Amino acid sequence: MRTWLLVMGLLTVSAVVLCGAWFAPHDVTEVVGVPWSAEGLLGTDVLGRDVLSRLLAGGAGLLAVAVPAGLAASLLGTVAGLAATWTPWVERLVLRTSAGMLAVPGLLVVLTCAVALPAWAAVLAGMVLLGTPLSARVVHAAATPLRRAGFVLAAVVRGERPRAVLMRELLPVVGATVLSDAGLRVVAAVQLTVAVHALGLGPQPPAPDWAVMIRENLPGVALNPWSVLAPAAAVAALTAALLLGLDLLGTRIVPRTVPRRHAPPPPGPSRPVTGVVELRGVTVESEPGVPLFAGLDLTVAEGEIVGVVGPSGAGKTSLLRLLLGDVRPGARVVTGQLLWHGEPVVFGSRVARRWRRAHVGLLPQDPAATLDPLRRVGAVAPADVLARLGLPSDVGRRHPHALSGGQAQRVVLARALAADPELLLLDEPTSGLDAATRRLVTEEITARRRSTVIVTHDLRWARSVCDRVVELRHGALVPVGETPTRPRAAVVEFGAPVLRLEDVAVARRGRELVRGVDLELRRGELLVLVGPSGAGKSTLLHAVAGLHPVIGRVEARGTVALLGQDPVAELNPVHSLGSAVARPLRLAGLRRREARDRAVELLAEVGLGPEFADRRPGECSGGQRQRAALARALASDPDVLLADEPTSALDATTADAVLEVLDRRRAAGLAVFFVTHDEDVAARADRVFEVVDGRCAERVST
Amino acid sequence: MAAALTVGRAALTLFLVCLLVFLITTALPGDAAVIAAGQHATPERIAELRAALGLDQPVWTRFAGWLSGAVRGDLGVSLVDGRPVAPLLWSRFTATLFIAVPVWVLALGVGTPVAMLLGWRADRASSALLAAIAGLPEVVLAGGLVVVFATWLGWLPAVSLVPAGGTAADRPEVLVLPVLALALPATAWIARLLRGPVSDVVGRPFVTDALLRGVPVPTVAVRHVLPHLVPPLAQAGAVLAGGVLTATTVVEAVFAYPGMGQLLATAVGTRDSPVLQGLAALVAVVVLIAVLAADAVAAVPAGRAGAR
């Protein structure tokens, strides 16, 4: 907690610069010797006055003009930038004016204004005119991605006013950006002020000013270099102090994740070599405390084709990345190793890069995006492989935008096959393919008879192509079909209906995603909605919560709370878990003290001890964060909980804990509308609805 | 059609800039007549001068007159010494190009690789350092450079005097310090500006995929990242053109180099509005041409990538 030290430092620097004249040994106009002599600590200036005294007194004018001008631009820009994240017309205005203002030379504007106005007013006018739109652009760019973060949506759903959402939720999170931008604006204002003063438009002689000192003493720089160097260094030091001080202050406001220390990975147990490539006991954390894989084992034999299936978000793509000897940015391998013909390949090393370039072919997910739009197809893959895959003969001269989706997929497959790699990795090779291309890709894969790993969610296709199929579930691989089933929850008596949807449809960007949703949710009921990714499940949930326009009739009798799926975005990184959980209670009218006590009880209900009340999300694991988000959603005692895959990113234990809390609450009358991919969760439901081809229907239990 | 619209919009912008500058520079409490008449002038003498300079006519009439002259290349006469503005402006502009062009080339040529190095991995310290360099006032750098290179080392002249009747090309050493004083912050500014686009491109699927396939980093940088930087680079170059031209004001005043910037500084000091108006119009023309050129350059990769 050195924040106060930084603030004190910045204030001290400002105070010293502003009050420097008090410490001056001589009067600033007093002649103490001949011009540019060595009299005094820093010598004398053009008129024989003491440089040190003038240096001490010469920063106040600069600071008094530049800092308010810079802060004014930053403040106005921050307000406009935050407003722009909320209101579309402000957003258009900010983006348009800021793009134009960037091309306007600031000094020209200030000098033009300086013809009619005093220097300080010209700098202020120039900064407000040109700096405000730029600050607004920066703040808007930082805040916009958070507009749909879980903690912002939760605040909207619990009925916070827009101003409260912007000031309490968004502003603290972008605080670092705001302060660092304020530093830039202040420095720009210093730059302009110094220029205007150096041109003789600011303080008139004999008033001391750093910029004027540099200018008037340059002719005598050979006689007394300090008469120029001292004020130049003072300006440079002031600039750096303001900039770095505000920037550092910004980094202190938003607490960053504190990585925990881990013991070095123990050497893997020696086992006989069994395959071409092998993952042995690999444990990966997607970020400190959030496990992605726990003790992963996978062996691919010579010529074997292995299929990997699993729900979305289970880490199938990350698994392929491990087989490439790499981990995605931010994640780290805690233990385990990758073996190639029994030889270890170190994750993320240069050796791993050379190895995969020589021996591994990759067909990534969404292959069209991995083609550089500026490079012709002929530069990507050799002509003979392209022809073998049935692509037209002129395809080599085309740019990627002139390819259809299926052609792009085949081009990328050609790139992967070009060197006939010993190991081929395919990520969802059949998604979005027409029947002909699908057959072609299938033939290429089976005709190769070399080691291949295929990630897919199409189990039937995987069974037809692969020698064996495994399932990735909660960070471990299990043979497909052996998934444990959780016990069904105790039967609860259902009460009165609390939520009714009649012929509801939702659309995004003019395209209808789901239509014909008819359902009724009663007290105590757990209703699960399943369906493929992109089917509009989350959008439907947001529409019910009032976050998205809805077509049809939604009738809610009682209060609604929302729980999202991303444990990183669910909680505001700035607020402690205790204050996050207490906020809905405060909004409901509880006093600070009562809300605080109740928040500790709620945290205990989801299995978090009282010590968590003071921790910030960055100090907690993903599972702990998701529990706290659940406690916050339950804090206002809602009648309906809208849960958007709250367990998908969690390990099995935490997922069970979350579901158990929900079961207890359901016994007390809470109705839960649960959107998920996870069939395990669906198995606990009272009723399951399914989205198939844009229509929602109740699943008949078999 | 689209080209005509673009040029039309640029022309409208130019007209508005000229009008705004005209209004600001003429809406003064004390005008050029007061300055020209001297400190002890009688009100009658000032009024006489005002009539002689045409300052007693309505603003709109004067703007229309100025505009019709400007279209024909006549920017009026200086209120201070009565010389025609257009030839004066042109000779100073060409002299300034000796400083501005090297600064522009250096800033883009050095700033781009620096941006690519720093943009590859986001890091706060280098960002703050670049901002601090970009934020150094030119007069500070000029003062520091003079002390080091002219006074202590004695390698370069402290004042950039140009031989009478010649150009700076006759004594290129006088250009080194002014160019350095401008190029250092400009380079840092370009690097700062391009860092964002660099990290954006580095995060795109075709770059991450190339790295995942094991293509070496330098190859990826040259083959997949650099071509995508052309549009933001062109944009930054356009903005820099206007920035460098006006930043010469302080540096030329400090080094006593007879260029456009020095002319601007004097014109602001003497409230010589015809010179100011001409200067602003010239800078606006340069910026607008640069922005149009940047748009045209950016359209090439956009067309290749299939964007309309």
PDB file of C-alpha atoms in Angstrom, chain A residues 369-585:
ATOM      1  CA  ALA A 369      -9.127 -16.475 -40.251  1.00  0.00           C
ATOM      2  CA  THR A 370      -5.638 -17.969 -40.125  1.00  0.00           C
ATOM      3  CA  LEU A 371      -4.935 -17.035 -43.744  1.00  0.00           C
ATOM      4  CA  ASP A 372      -3.117 -13.691 -43.971  1.00  0.00           C
ATOM      5  CA  PRO A 373      -5.540 -11.557 -46.024  1.00  0.00           C
ATOM      6  CA  LEU A 374      -2.658  -9.860 -47.846  1.00  0.00           C
ATOM      7  CA  ARG A 375      -0.934 -13.056 -49.096  1.00  0.00           C
ATOM      8  CA  ARG A 376      -1.907 -15.046 -52.163  1.00  0.00           C
ATOM      9  CA  VAL A 377      -2.931 -18.702 -51.766  1.00  0.00           C
ATOM     10  CA  GLY A 378       0.039 -19.833 -53.900  1.00  0.00           C
ATOM     11  CA  ALA A 379       2.412 -18.559 -51.209  1.00  0.00           C
ATOM     12  CA  VAL A 380       0.626 -20.622 -48.539  1.00  0.00           C
ATOM     13  CA  ALA A 381       0.504 -24.141 -49.987  1.00  0.00           C
ATOM     14  CA  PRO A 382       2.129 -25.966 -52.959  1.00  0.00           C
ATOM     15  CA  ALA A 383       0.133 -26.252 -56.174  1.00  0.00           C
ATOM     16  CA  ASP A 384       0.124 -30.080 -56.311  1.00  0.00           C
ATOM     17  CA  VAL A 385      -1.457 -30.479 -52.856  1.00  0.00           C
ATOM     18  CA  LEU A 386      -4.012 -27.794 -53.702  1.00  0.00           C
ATOM     19  CA  ALA A 387      -4.896 -29.665 -56.903  1.00  0.00           C
ATOM     20  CA  ARG A 388      -5.129 -32.969 -55.022  1.00  0.00           C
ATOM     21  CA  LEU A 389      -7.732 -31.414 -52.738  1.00  0.00           C
ATOM     22  CA  GLY A 390      -9.839 -30.503 -55.778  1.00  0.00           C
ATOM     23  CA  LEU A 391      -9.245 -26.753 -55.733  1.00  0.00           C
ATOM     24  CA  PRO A 392      -9.492 -24.863 -59.058  1.00  0.00           C
ATOM     25  CA  SER A 393      -6.219 -24.365 -60.929  1.00  0.00           C
ATOM     26  CA  ASP A 394      -6.247 -20.555 -60.631  1.00  0.00           C
ATOM     27  CA  VAL A 395      -6.586 -20.661 -56.831  1.00  0.00           C
ATOM     28  CA  GLY A 396      -2.867 -19.960 -56.303  1.00  0.00           C
ATOM     29  CA  ARG A 397      -3.244 -16.428 -57.661  1.00  0.00           C
ATOM     30  CA  ARG A 398      -6.205 -15.536 -55.442  1.00  0.00           C
ATOM     31  CA  HIS A 399      -6.238 -13.632 -52.177  1.00  0.00           C
ATOM     32  CA  PRO A 400      -8.035 -15.293 -49.231  1.00  0.00           C
ATOM     33  CA  HIS A 401     -11.095 -13.040 -49.492  1.00  0.00           C
ATOM     34  CA  ALA A 402     -11.819 -14.549 -52.929  1.00  0.00           C
ATOM     35  CA  LEU A 403     -12.196 -18.049 -51.430  1.00  0.00           C
ATOM     36  CA  SER A 404     -15.376 -19.673 -50.188  1.00  0.00           C
ATOM     37  CA  GLY A 405     -15.405 -21.048 -46.646  1.00  0.00           C
ATOM     38  CA  GLY A 406     -14.944 -24.627 -47.874  1.00  0.00           C
ATOM     39  CA  GLN A 407     -12.103 -23.615 -50.205  1.00  0.00           C
ATOM     40  CA  ALA A 408     -10.349 -21.747 -47.397  1.00  0.00           C
ATOM     41  CA  GLN A 409     -10.641 -24.846 -45.231  1.00  0.00           C
ATOM     42  CA  ARG A 410      -9.068 -26.964 -47.964  1.00  0.00           C
ATOM     43  CA  VAL A 411      -6.259 -24.405 -48.496  1.00  0.00           C
ATOM     44  CA  VAL A 412      -5.411 -24.569 -44.805  1.00  0.00           C
ATOM     45  CA  LEU A 413      -5.594 -28.367 -44.871  1.00  0.00           C
ATOM     46  CA  ALA A 414      -3.216 -28.285 -47.874  1.00  0.00           C
ATOM     47  CA  ARG A 415      -0.847 -26.105 -45.834  1.00  0.00           C
ATOM     48  CA  ALA A 416      -0.979 -28.628 -42.982  1.00  0.00           C
ATOM     49  CA  LEU A 417      -0.424 -31.594 -45.306  1.00  0.00           C
ATOM     50  CA  ALA A 418       2.242 -29.920 -47.474  1.00  0.00           C
ATOM     51  CA  ALA A 419       5.219 -31.405 -45.614  1.00  0.00           C
ATOM     52  CA  ASP A 420       3.479 -34.778 -44.939  1.00  0.00           C
ATOM     53  CA  PRO A 421       3.880 -34.323 -41.169  1.00  0.00           C
ATOM     54  CA  GLU A 422       4.316 -37.291 -38.842  1.00  0.00           C
ATOM     55  CA  LEU A 423       1.664 -35.849 -36.525  1.00  0.00           C
ATOM     56  CA  LEU A 424      -1.475 -34.114 -37.771  1.00  0.00           C
ATOM     57  CA  LEU A 425      -3.670 -32.058 -35.412  1.00  0.00           C
ATOM     58  CA  LEU A 426      -7.185 -31.157 -36.540  1.00  0.00           C
ATOM     59  CA  ASP A 427      -9.409 -28.746 -34.580  1.00  0.00           C
ATOM     60  CA  GLU A 428     -13.077 -29.153 -35.478  1.00  0.00           C
ATOM     61  CA  PRO A 429     -12.226 -30.145 -39.075  1.00  0.00           C
ATOM     62  CA  THR A 430     -15.852 -30.717 -40.070  1.00  0.00           C
ATOM     63  CA  SER A 431     -17.578 -27.737 -38.473  1.00  0.00           C
ATOM     64  CA  GLY A 432     -19.321 -25.547 -41.019  1.00  0.00           C
ATOM     65  CA  LEU A 433     -18.497 -27.804 -43.967  1.00  0.00           C
ATOM     66  CA  ASP A 434     -20.770 -28.863 -46.789  1.00  0.00           C
ATOM     67  CA  ALA A 435     -21.181 -32.601 -47.433  1.00  0.00           C
ATOM     68  CA  ALA A 436     -18.684 -32.718 -50.342  1.00  0.00           C
ATOM     69  CA  THR A 437     -15.860 -30.979 -48.461  1.00  0.00           C
ATOM     70  CA  ARG A 438     -16.611 -33.082 -45.404  1.00  0.00           C
ATOM     71  CA  ARG A 439     -16.197 -36.264 -47.420  1.00  0.00           C
ATOM     72  CA  LEU A 440     -12.968 -34.922 -48.944  1.00  0.00           C
ATOM     73  CA  VAL A 441     -11.479 -34.029 -45.563  1.00  0.00           C
ATOM     74  CA  THR A 442     -12.511 -37.409 -44.142  1.00  0.00           C
ATOM     75  CA  GLU A 443     -10.821 -39.222 -47.046  1.00  0.00           C
ATOM     76  CA  GLU A 444      -7.601 -37.218 -46.668  1.00  0.00           C
ATOM     77  CA  ILE A 445      -7.430 -38.010 -42.976  1.00  0.00           C
ATOM     78  CA  THR A 446      -8.094 -41.733 -43.264  1.00  0.00           C
ATOM     79  CA  ALA A 447      -5.911 -42.225 -46.370  1.00  0.00           C
ATOM     80  CA  ARG A 448      -2.850 -40.874 -44.577  1.00  0.00           C
ATOM     81  CA  ARG A 449      -2.501 -43.623 -41.985  1.00  0.00           C
ATOM     82  CA  ARG A 450      -0.165 -41.510 -39.867  1.00  0.00           C
ATOM     83  CA  SER A 451      -0.679 -40.328 -36.290  1.00  0.00           C
ATOM     84  CA  THR A 452      -3.545 -37.876 -36.048  1.00  0.00           C
ATOM     85  CA  VAL A 453      -5.449 -36.172 -33.225  1.00  0.00           C
ATOM     86  CA  ILE A 454      -8.902 -34.812 -34.046  1.00  0.00           C
ATOM     87  CA  VAL A 455     -10.828 -32.483 -31.774  1.00  0.00           C
ATOM     88  CA  THR A 456     -14.538 -32.396 -32.569  1.00  0.00           C
ATOM     89  CA  HIS A 457     -17.944 -32.236 -30.967  1.00  0.00           C
ATOM     90  CA  ASP A 458     -19.426 -34.557 -33.582  1.00  0.00           C
ATOM     91  CA  LEU A 459     -19.234 -37.868 -31.728  1.00  0.00           C
ATOM     92  CA  ARG A 460     -20.822 -39.954 -34.494  1.00  0.00           C
ATOM     93  CA  TRP A 461     -18.368 -38.706 -37.126  1.00  0.00           C
ATOM     94  CA  ALA A 462     -15.456 -39.176 -34.721  1.00  0.00           C
ATOM     95  CA  ARG A 463     -16.455 -42.805 -34.139  1.00  0.00           C
ATOM     96  CA  SER A 464     -16.546 -43.426 -37.905  1.00  0.00           C
ATOM     97  CA  VAL A 465     -13.075 -41.973 -38.513  1.00  0.00           C
ATOM     98  CA  CYS A 466     -11.023 -42.601 -35.374  1.00  0.00           C
ATOM     99  CA  ASP A 467      -9.408 -45.700 -33.953  1.00  0.00           C
ATOM    100  CA  ARG A 468     -10.529 -44.573 -30.495  1.00  0.00           C
ATOM    101  CA  VAL A 469     -12.418 -41.628 -29.037  1.00  0.00           C
ATOM    102  CA  VAL A 470     -11.749 -40.010 -25.647  1.00  0.00           C
ATOM    103  CA  GLU A 471     -13.717 -37.342 -23.838  1.00  0.00           C
ATOM    104  CA  LEU A 472     -12.256 -34.259 -22.161  1.00  0.00           C
ATOM    105  CA  ARG A 473     -14.210 -33.490 -19.036  1.00  0.00           C
ATOM    106  CA  HIS A 474     -13.264 -31.257 -16.087  1.00  0.00           C
ATOM    107  CA  GLY A 475      -9.612 -31.190 -17.079  1.00  0.00           C
ATOM    108  CA  ALA A 476      -9.032 -34.927 -17.571  1.00  0.00           C
ATOM    109  CA  LEU A 477      -9.415 -37.450 -20.392  1.00  0.00           C
ATOM    110  CA  VAL A 478     -11.797 -40.384 -19.984  1.00  0.00           C
ATOM    111  CA  PRO A 479     -12.843 -43.018 -22.535  1.00  0.00           C
ATOM    112  CA  VAL A 480     -16.087 -41.802 -24.055  1.00  0.00           C
ATOM    113  CA  GLY A 481     -19.270 -43.059 -22.493  1.00  0.00           C
ATOM    114  CA  GLU A 482     -17.903 -43.463 -18.963  1.00  0.00           C
ATOM    115  CA  THR A 483     -19.088 -40.164 -17.554  1.00  0.00           C
ATOM    116  CA  PRO A 484     -20.240 -40.350 -13.950  1.00  0.00           C
ATOM    117  CA  THR A 485     -23.838 -39.347 -13.397  1.00  0.00           C
ATOM    118  CA  ARG A 486     -24.592 -37.165 -10.427  1.00  0.00           C
ATOM    119  CA  PRO A 487     -27.487 -37.977  -8.100  1.00  0.00           C
ATOM    120  CA  ARG A 488     -30.738 -36.320  -8.962  1.00  0.00           C
ATOM    121  CA  ALA A 489     -31.767 -33.675  -6.486  1.00  0.00           C
ATOM    122  CA  ALA A 490     -34.472 -34.384  -3.969  1.00  0.00           C
ATOM    123  CA  VAL A 491     -37.906 -33.697  -5.322  1.00  0.00           C
ATOM    124  CA  VAL A 492     -39.135 -30.272  -4.300  1.00  0.00           C
ATOM    125  CA  GLU A 493     -42.752 -29.178  -4.179  1.00  0.00           C
ATOM    126  CA  PHE A 494     -43.237 -26.532  -6.841  1.00  0.00           C
ATOM    127  CA  GLY A 495     -45.091 -23.362  -5.956  1.00  0.00           C
ATOM    128  CA  ALA A 496     -46.741 -20.620  -7.973  1.00  0.00           C
ATOM    129  CA  PRO A 497     -45.368 -19.608 -11.391  1.00  0.00           C
ATOM    130  CA  VAL A 498     -42.798 -16.775 -11.161  1.00  0.00           C
ATOM    131  CA  LEU A 499     -41.704 -16.481 -14.779  1.00  0.00           C
ATOM    132  CA  ARG A 500     -43.680 -17.030 -17.947  1.00  0.00           C
ATOM    133  CA  LEU A 501     -42.421 -16.762 -21.535  1.00  0.00           C
ATOM    134  CA  GLU A 502     -45.038 -16.746 -24.285  1.00  0.00           C
ATOM    135  CA  ASP A 503     -43.946 -17.132 -27.916  1.00  0.00           C
ATOM    136  CA  VAL A 504     -40.662 -15.347 -27.221  1.00  0.00           C
ATOM    137  CA  ALA A 505     -38.017 -14.811 -29.873  1.00  0.00           C
ATOM    138  CA  VAL A 506     -34.618 -13.108 -29.759  1.00  0.00           C
ATOM    139  CA  ALA A 507     -32.583 -11.657 -32.589  1.00  0.00           C
ATOM    140  CA  ARG A 508     -29.041 -10.387 -32.822  1.00  0.00           C
ATOM    141  CA  ARG A 509     -27.945  -7.997 -35.568  1.00  0.00           C
ATOM    142  CA  GLY A 510     -31.233  -8.509 -37.398  1.00  0.00           C
ATOM    143  CA  ARG A 511     -30.919 -12.313 -37.416  1.00  0.00           C
ATOM    144  CA  GLU A 512     -33.414 -14.366 -35.462  1.00  0.00           C
ATOM    145  CA  LEU A 513     -31.634 -16.845 -33.175  1.00  0.00           C
ATOM    146  CA  VAL A 514     -34.407 -18.577 -31.254  1.00  0.00           C
ATOM    147  CA  ARG A 515     -38.151 -18.383 -31.742  1.00  0.00           C
ATOM    148  CA  GLY A 516     -41.287 -19.905 -30.318  1.00  0.00           C
ATOM    149  CA  VAL A 517     -40.095 -20.150 -26.715  1.00  0.00           C
ATOM    150  CA  ASP A 518     -43.042 -21.049 -24.494  1.00  0.00           C
ATOM    151  CA  LEU A 519     -42.264 -21.958 -20.931  1.00  0.00           C
ATOM    152  CA  GLU A 520     -43.311 -21.431 -17.356  1.00  0.00           C
ATOM    153  CA  LEU A 521     -41.057 -21.483 -14.328  1.00  0.00           C
ATOM    154  CA  ARG A 522     -42.497 -22.226 -10.891  1.00  0.00           C
ATOM    155  CA  ARG A 523     -41.117 -21.646  -7.411  1.00  0.00           C
ATOM    156  CA  GLY A 524     -38.491 -24.212  -6.456  1.00  0.00           C
ATOM    157  CA  GLU A 525     -38.109 -25.495  -9.987  1.00  0.00           C
ATOM    158  CA  LEU A 526     -34.838 -26.085 -11.848  1.00  0.00           C
ATOM    159  CA  LEU A 527     -35.374 -25.582 -15.550  1.00  0.00           C
ATOM    160  CA  VAL A 528     -32.453 -26.295 -17.878  1.00  0.00           C
ATOM    161  CA  LEU A 529     -32.080 -25.016 -21.432  1.00  0.00           C
ATOM    162  CA  VAL A 530     -29.539 -26.891 -23.562  1.00  0.00           C
ATOM    163  CA  GLY A 531     -28.403 -26.397 -27.134  1.00  0.00           C
ATOM    164  CA  PRO A 532     -25.315 -25.889 -29.302  1.00  0.00           C
ATOM    165  CA  SER A 533     -23.013 -22.840 -29.094  1.00  0.00           C
ATOM    166  CA  GLY A 534     -24.309 -19.788 -30.892  1.00  0.00           C
ATOM    167  CA  ALA A 535     -27.894 -21.028 -30.701  1.00  0.00           C
ATOM    168  CA  GLY A 536     -28.926 -17.903 -28.807  1.00  0.00           C
ATOM    169  CA  LYS A 537     -29.267 -19.392 -25.324  1.00  0.00           C
ATOM    170  CA  SER A 538     -27.320 -16.622 -23.582  1.00  0.00           C
ATOM    171  CA  THR A 539     -29.102 -13.961 -25.606  1.00  0.00           C
ATOM    172  CA  LEU A 540     -32.455 -15.412 -24.539  1.00  0.00           C
ATOM    173  CA  LEU A 541     -31.354 -15.289 -20.907  1.00  0.00           C
ATOM    174  CA  HIS A 542     -30.205 -11.683 -21.297  1.00  0.00           C
ATOM    175  CA  ALA A 543     -33.527 -10.823 -22.913  1.00  0.00           C
ATOM    176  CA  VAL A 544     -35.383 -12.282 -19.927  1.00  0.00           C
ATOM    177  CA  ALA A 545     -33.127 -10.219 -17.651  1.00  0.00           C
ATOM    178  CA  GLY A 546     -34.000  -7.079 -19.618  1.00  0.00           C
ATOM    179  CA  LEU A 547     -30.529  -6.659 -21.104  1.00  0.00           C
ATOM    180  CA  HIS A 548     -31.574  -7.413 -24.666  1.00  0.00           C
ATOM    181  CA  PRO A 549     -34.651  -6.493 -26.699  1.00  0.00           C
ATOM    182  CA  VAL A 550     -37.267  -9.214 -26.575  1.00  0.00           C
ATOM    183  CA  ILE A 551     -39.895 -10.187 -29.129  1.00  0.00           C
ATOM    184  CA  GLY A 552     -43.002 -11.714 -27.541  1.00  0.00           C
ATOM    185  CA  ARG A 553     -44.181 -11.701 -23.942  1.00  0.00           C
ATOM    186  CA  VAL A 554     -42.032 -12.122 -20.834  1.00  0.00           C
ATOM    187  CA  GLU A 555     -43.860 -11.981 -17.549  1.00  0.00           C
ATOM    188  CA  ALA A 556     -41.820 -12.046 -14.339  1.00  0.00           C
ATOM    189  CA  ARG A 557     -43.555 -12.068 -10.952  1.00  0.00           C
ATOM    190  CA  GLY A 558     -40.795 -11.157  -8.587  1.00  0.00           C
ATOM    191  CA  THR A 559     -37.171 -10.127  -8.601  1.00  0.00           C
ATOM    192  CA  VAL A 560     -34.587 -11.522 -10.988  1.00  0.00           C
ATOM    193  CA  ALA A 561     -30.822 -12.032 -10.566  1.00  0.00           C
ATOM    194  CA  LEU A 562     -28.218 -13.001 -13.169  1.00  0.00           C
ATOM    195  CA  LEU A 563     -25.172 -15.239 -12.789  1.00  0.00           C
ATOM    196  CA  GLY A 564     -22.746 -15.464 -15.726  1.00  0.00           C
ATOM    197  CA  GLN A 565     -20.208 -18.047 -16.805  1.00  0.00           C
ATOM    198  CA  ASP A 566     -16.810 -16.321 -16.853  1.00  0.00           C
ATOM    199  CA  PRO A 567     -15.357 -16.399 -13.329  1.00  0.00           C
ATOM    200  CA  VAL A 568     -12.822 -13.710 -14.341  1.00  0.00           C
ATOM    201  CA  ALA A 569     -15.420 -11.165 -15.484  1.00  0.00           C
ATOM    202  CA  GLU A 570     -18.159 -11.886 -12.950  1.00  0.00           C
ATOM    203  CA  LEU A 571     -16.638  -9.778 -10.178  1.00  0.00           C
ATOM    204  CA  ASN A 572     -15.298  -6.257 -10.394  1.00  0.00           C
ATOM    205  CA  PRO A 573     -11.523  -6.575  -9.808  1.00  0.00           C
ATOM    206  CA  VAL A 574     -11.538  -3.355  -7.759  1.00  0.00           C
ATOM    207  CA  HIS A 575     -14.159  -4.284  -5.153  1.00  0.00           C
ATOM    208  CA  SER A 576     -13.525  -6.789  -2.361  1.00  0.00           C
ATOM    209  CA  LEU A 577     -15.699  -9.904  -2.289  1.00  0.00           C
ATOM    210  CA  GLY A 578     -17.451  -8.557   0.816  1.00  0.00           C
ATOM    211  CA  SER A 579     -18.406  -5.242  -0.746  1.00  0.00           C
ATOM    212  CA  ALA A 580     -19.460  -6.945  -3.995  1.00  0.00           C
ATOM    213  CA  VAL A 581     -21.875  -9.186  -2.076  1.00  0.00           C
ATOM    214  CA  ALA A 582     -23.015  -6.315   0.167  1.00  0.00           C
ATOM    215  CA  ARG A 583     -23.840  -3.988  -2.746  1.00  0.00           C
ATOM    216  CA  PRO A 584     -27.275  -5.466  -3.640  1.00  0.00           C
ATOM    217  CA  LEU A 585     -28.159  -5.342   0.081  1.00  0.00           C
TER     218      LEU A 585
END
